Amino acid sequence: MAKKPVEKKRGFNKSRAIREYRDSHPEAKPTEIADHFIAKGYDISSQYVSTILSNAKRKEGFGDFGNMNLSAEDLMLVKQLVARLGGANTVKKAVDLYSQLTT
């Protein structure tokens, strides 16, 4: 006998609501955000809010690297350069010196 398909619950998404509230109230502290949702009848602790915001910040942590559009070929060239110069730290120093020369 086949299993019945599992229906997805469509309801209040706490994580999304917390992120959206933080976007519209950037100065709000986790306790203030939790109090806002508690007043609306949702069971959300300030620790939960802190966890959600911390995870969101960590996922954003890549910064400008996401816009670099490096190809696999570019990354292979970087790998070769790292191997040739003896490590990533040496490459970083070389890039720093190069940027000083070009400015």
PDB file of C-alpha atoms in Angstrom:
ATOM      1  CA  MET A   1       0.000   0.000   0.000  1.00  0.00           C
ATOM      2  CA  ALA A   2       1.359   3.402  -0.987  1.00  0.00           C
ATOM      3  CA  LYS A   3       2.021   6.051   1.607  1.00  0.00           C
ATOM      4  CA  LYS A   4      -0.078   9.162   1.667  1.00  0.00           C
ATOM      5  CA  PRO A   5       1.802  12.264   0.519  1.00  0.00           C
ATOM      6  CA  VAL A   6       2.944  14.456   3.357  1.00  0.00           C
ATOM      7  CA  GLU A   7       1.339  17.865   3.299  1.00  0.00           C
ATOM      8  CA  LYS A   8       3.586  20.804   4.046  1.00  0.00           C
ATOM      9  CA  LYS A   9       2.435  23.012   6.847  1.00  0.00           C
ATOM     10  CA  ARG A  10       1.801  26.481   5.597  1.00  0.00           C
ATOM     11  CA  GLY A  11       1.877  28.840   8.473  1.00  0.00           C
ATOM     12  CA  PHE A  12       3.973  31.346  10.276  1.00  0.00           C
ATOM     13  CA  ASN A  13       7.686  31.110   9.466  1.00  0.00           C
ATOM     14  CA  LYS A  14       9.413  32.422  12.585  1.00  0.00           C
ATOM     15  CA  SER A  15      12.868  32.724  11.039  1.00  0.00           C
ATOM     16  CA  ARG A  16      11.653  34.674   8.040  1.00  0.00           C
ATOM     17  CA  ALA A  17       9.529  36.936  10.235  1.00  0.00           C
ATOM     18  CA  ILE A  18      12.507  37.675  12.475  1.00  0.00           C
ATOM     19  CA  ARG A  19      14.748  38.530   9.511  1.00  0.00           C
ATOM     20  CA  GLU A  20      12.075  40.733   7.941  1.00  0.00           C
ATOM     21  CA  TYR A  21      11.460  42.550  11.228  1.00  0.00           C
ATOM     22  CA  ARG A  22      15.204  43.116  11.620  1.00  0.00           C
ATOM     23  CA  ASP A  23      15.404  44.479   8.063  1.00  0.00           C
ATOM     24  CA  SER A  24      12.672  47.012   8.805  1.00  0.00           C
ATOM     25  CA  HIS A  25      14.028  47.784  12.306  1.00  0.00           C
ATOM     26  CA  PRO A  26      17.839  47.533  12.034  1.00  0.00           C
ATOM     27  CA  GLU A  27      18.485  48.984  15.496  1.00  0.00           C
ATOM     28  CA  ALA A  28      16.185  46.514  17.295  1.00  0.00           C
ATOM     29  CA  LYS A  29      17.826  44.230  19.842  1.00  0.00           C
ATOM     30  CA  PRO A  30      16.911  40.524  20.104  1.00  0.00           C
ATOM     31  CA  THR A  31      14.862  41.156  23.262  1.00  0.00           C
ATOM     32  CA  GLU A  32      12.844  43.881  21.522  1.00  0.00           C
ATOM     33  CA  ILE A  33      12.228  41.615  18.525  1.00  0.00           C
ATOM     34  CA  ALA A  34      11.143  38.718  20.761  1.00  0.00           C
ATOM     35  CA  ASP A  35       8.832  41.037  22.724  1.00  0.00           C
ATOM     36  CA  HIS A  36       7.250  42.211  19.466  1.00  0.00           C
ATOM     37  CA  PHE A  37       6.329  38.649  18.473  1.00  0.00           C
ATOM     38  CA  ILE A  38       5.310  37.625  21.997  1.00  0.00           C
ATOM     39  CA  ALA A  39       2.848  40.536  21.997  1.00  0.00           C
ATOM     40  CA  LYS A  40       1.381  39.087  18.795  1.00  0.00           C
ATOM     41  CA  GLY A  41       0.969  35.693  20.461  1.00  0.00           C
ATOM     42  CA  TYR A  42       3.992  33.807  19.109  1.00  0.00           C
ATOM     43  CA  ASP A  43       6.329  31.869  21.381  1.00  0.00           C
ATOM     44  CA  ILE A  44       9.758  33.259  20.451  1.00  0.00           C
ATOM     45  CA  SER A  45      12.603  33.758  22.902  1.00  0.00           C
ATOM     46  CA  SER A  46      15.321  36.377  22.630  1.00  0.00           C
ATOM     47  CA  GLN A  47      17.905  33.549  22.468  1.00  0.00           C
ATOM     48  CA  TYR A  48      16.102  32.116  19.432  1.00  0.00           C
ATOM     49  CA  VAL A  49      16.135  35.562  17.797  1.00  0.00           C
ATOM     50  CA  SER A  50      19.874  35.866  18.491  1.00  0.00           C
ATOM     51  CA  THR A  51      20.497  32.471  16.904  1.00  0.00           C
ATOM     52  CA  ILE A  52      18.489  33.313  13.775  1.00  0.00           C
ATOM     53  CA  LEU A  53      20.213  36.679  13.338  1.00  0.00           C
ATOM     54  CA  SER A  54      23.651  35.176  13.954  1.00  0.00           C
ATOM     55  CA  ASN A  55      23.056  32.485  11.331  1.00  0.00           C
ATOM     56  CA  ALA A  56      21.797  35.085   8.854  1.00  0.00           C
ATOM     57  CA  LYS A  57      24.870  37.239   9.434  1.00  0.00           C
ATOM     58  CA  ARG A  58      27.175  34.249   9.002  1.00  0.00           C
ATOM     59  CA  LYS A  59      25.541  33.381   5.675  1.00  0.00           C
ATOM     60  CA  GLU A  60      26.061  36.971   4.498  1.00  0.00           C
ATOM     61  CA  GLY A  61      29.708  36.797   5.549  1.00  0.00           C
ATOM     62  CA  PHE A  62      31.042  36.150   2.080  1.00  0.00           C
ATOM     63  CA  GLY A  63      30.703  39.842   1.265  1.00  0.00           C
ATOM     64  CA  ASP A  64      32.160  40.902  -2.073  1.00  0.00           C
ATOM     65  CA  PHE A  65      33.508  37.445  -2.883  1.00  0.00           C
ATOM     66  CA  GLY A  66      30.090  36.436  -4.181  1.00  0.00           C
ATOM     67  CA  ASN A  67      30.336  39.056  -6.932  1.00  0.00           C
ATOM     68  CA  MET A  68      33.778  38.069  -8.213  1.00  0.00           C
ATOM     69  CA  ASN A  69      32.550  35.734 -10.977  1.00  0.00           C
ATOM     70  CA  LEU A  70      35.661  33.572 -10.954  1.00  0.00           C
ATOM     71  CA  SER A  71      35.723  30.710 -13.400  1.00  0.00           C
ATOM     72  CA  ALA A  72      37.114  27.258 -12.690  1.00  0.00           C
ATOM     73  CA  GLU A  73      40.075  28.190 -14.890  1.00  0.00           C
ATOM     74  CA  ASP A  74      40.743  31.274 -12.741  1.00  0.00           C
ATOM     75  CA  LEU A  75      40.704  29.167  -9.590  1.00  0.00           C
ATOM     76  CA  MET A  76      43.107  26.665 -11.146  1.00  0.00           C
ATOM     77  CA  LEU A  77      45.505  29.533 -11.901  1.00  0.00           C
ATOM     78  CA  VAL A  78      45.278  30.657  -8.280  1.00  0.00           C
ATOM     79  CA  LYS A  79      45.964  27.092  -7.154  1.00  0.00           C
ATOM     80  CA  GLN A  80      49.054  26.960  -9.374  1.00  0.00           C
ATOM     81  CA  LEU A  81      50.263  30.307  -8.033  1.00  0.00           C
ATOM     82  CA  VAL A  82      49.820  29.147  -4.436  1.00  0.00           C
ATOM     83  CA  ALA A  83      51.801  25.994  -5.192  1.00  0.00           C
ATOM     84  CA  ARG A  84      54.515  27.962  -7.014  1.00  0.00           C
ATOM     85  CA  LEU A  85      54.970  30.573  -4.251  1.00  0.00           C
ATOM     86  CA  GLY A  86      54.789  28.073  -1.407  1.00  0.00           C
ATOM     87  CA  GLY A  87      51.486  28.837   0.262  1.00  0.00           C
ATOM     88  CA  ALA A  88      48.480  31.101   0.519  1.00  0.00           C
ATOM     89  CA  ASN A  89      50.171  33.474   2.992  1.00  0.00           C
ATOM     90  CA  THR A  90      52.965  34.145   0.513  1.00  0.00           C
ATOM     91  CA  VAL A  91      50.399  34.839  -2.206  1.00  0.00           C
ATOM     92  CA  LYS A  92      48.590  37.269   0.106  1.00  0.00           C
ATOM     93  CA  LYS A  93      51.846  39.102   0.783  1.00  0.00           C
ATOM     94  CA  ALA A  94      52.619  39.209  -2.935  1.00  0.00           C
ATOM     95  CA  VAL A  95      49.169  40.636  -3.677  1.00  0.00           C
ATOM     96  CA  ASP A  96      49.634  43.265  -0.950  1.00  0.00           C
ATOM     97  CA  LEU A  97      52.988  44.271  -2.442  1.00  0.00           C
ATOM     98  CA  TYR A  98      51.470  44.377  -5.910  1.00  0.00           C
ATOM     99  CA  SER A  99      48.635  46.629  -4.739  1.00  0.00           C
ATOM    100  CA  GLN A 100      51.208  48.999  -3.184  1.00  0.00           C
ATOM    101  CA  LEU A 101      53.064  49.147  -6.474  1.00  0.00           C
ATOM    102  CA  THR A 102      49.933  49.964  -8.470  1.00  0.00           C
ATOM    103  CA  THR A 103      48.700  52.760  -6.201  1.00  0.00           C
TER     104      THR A 103
END
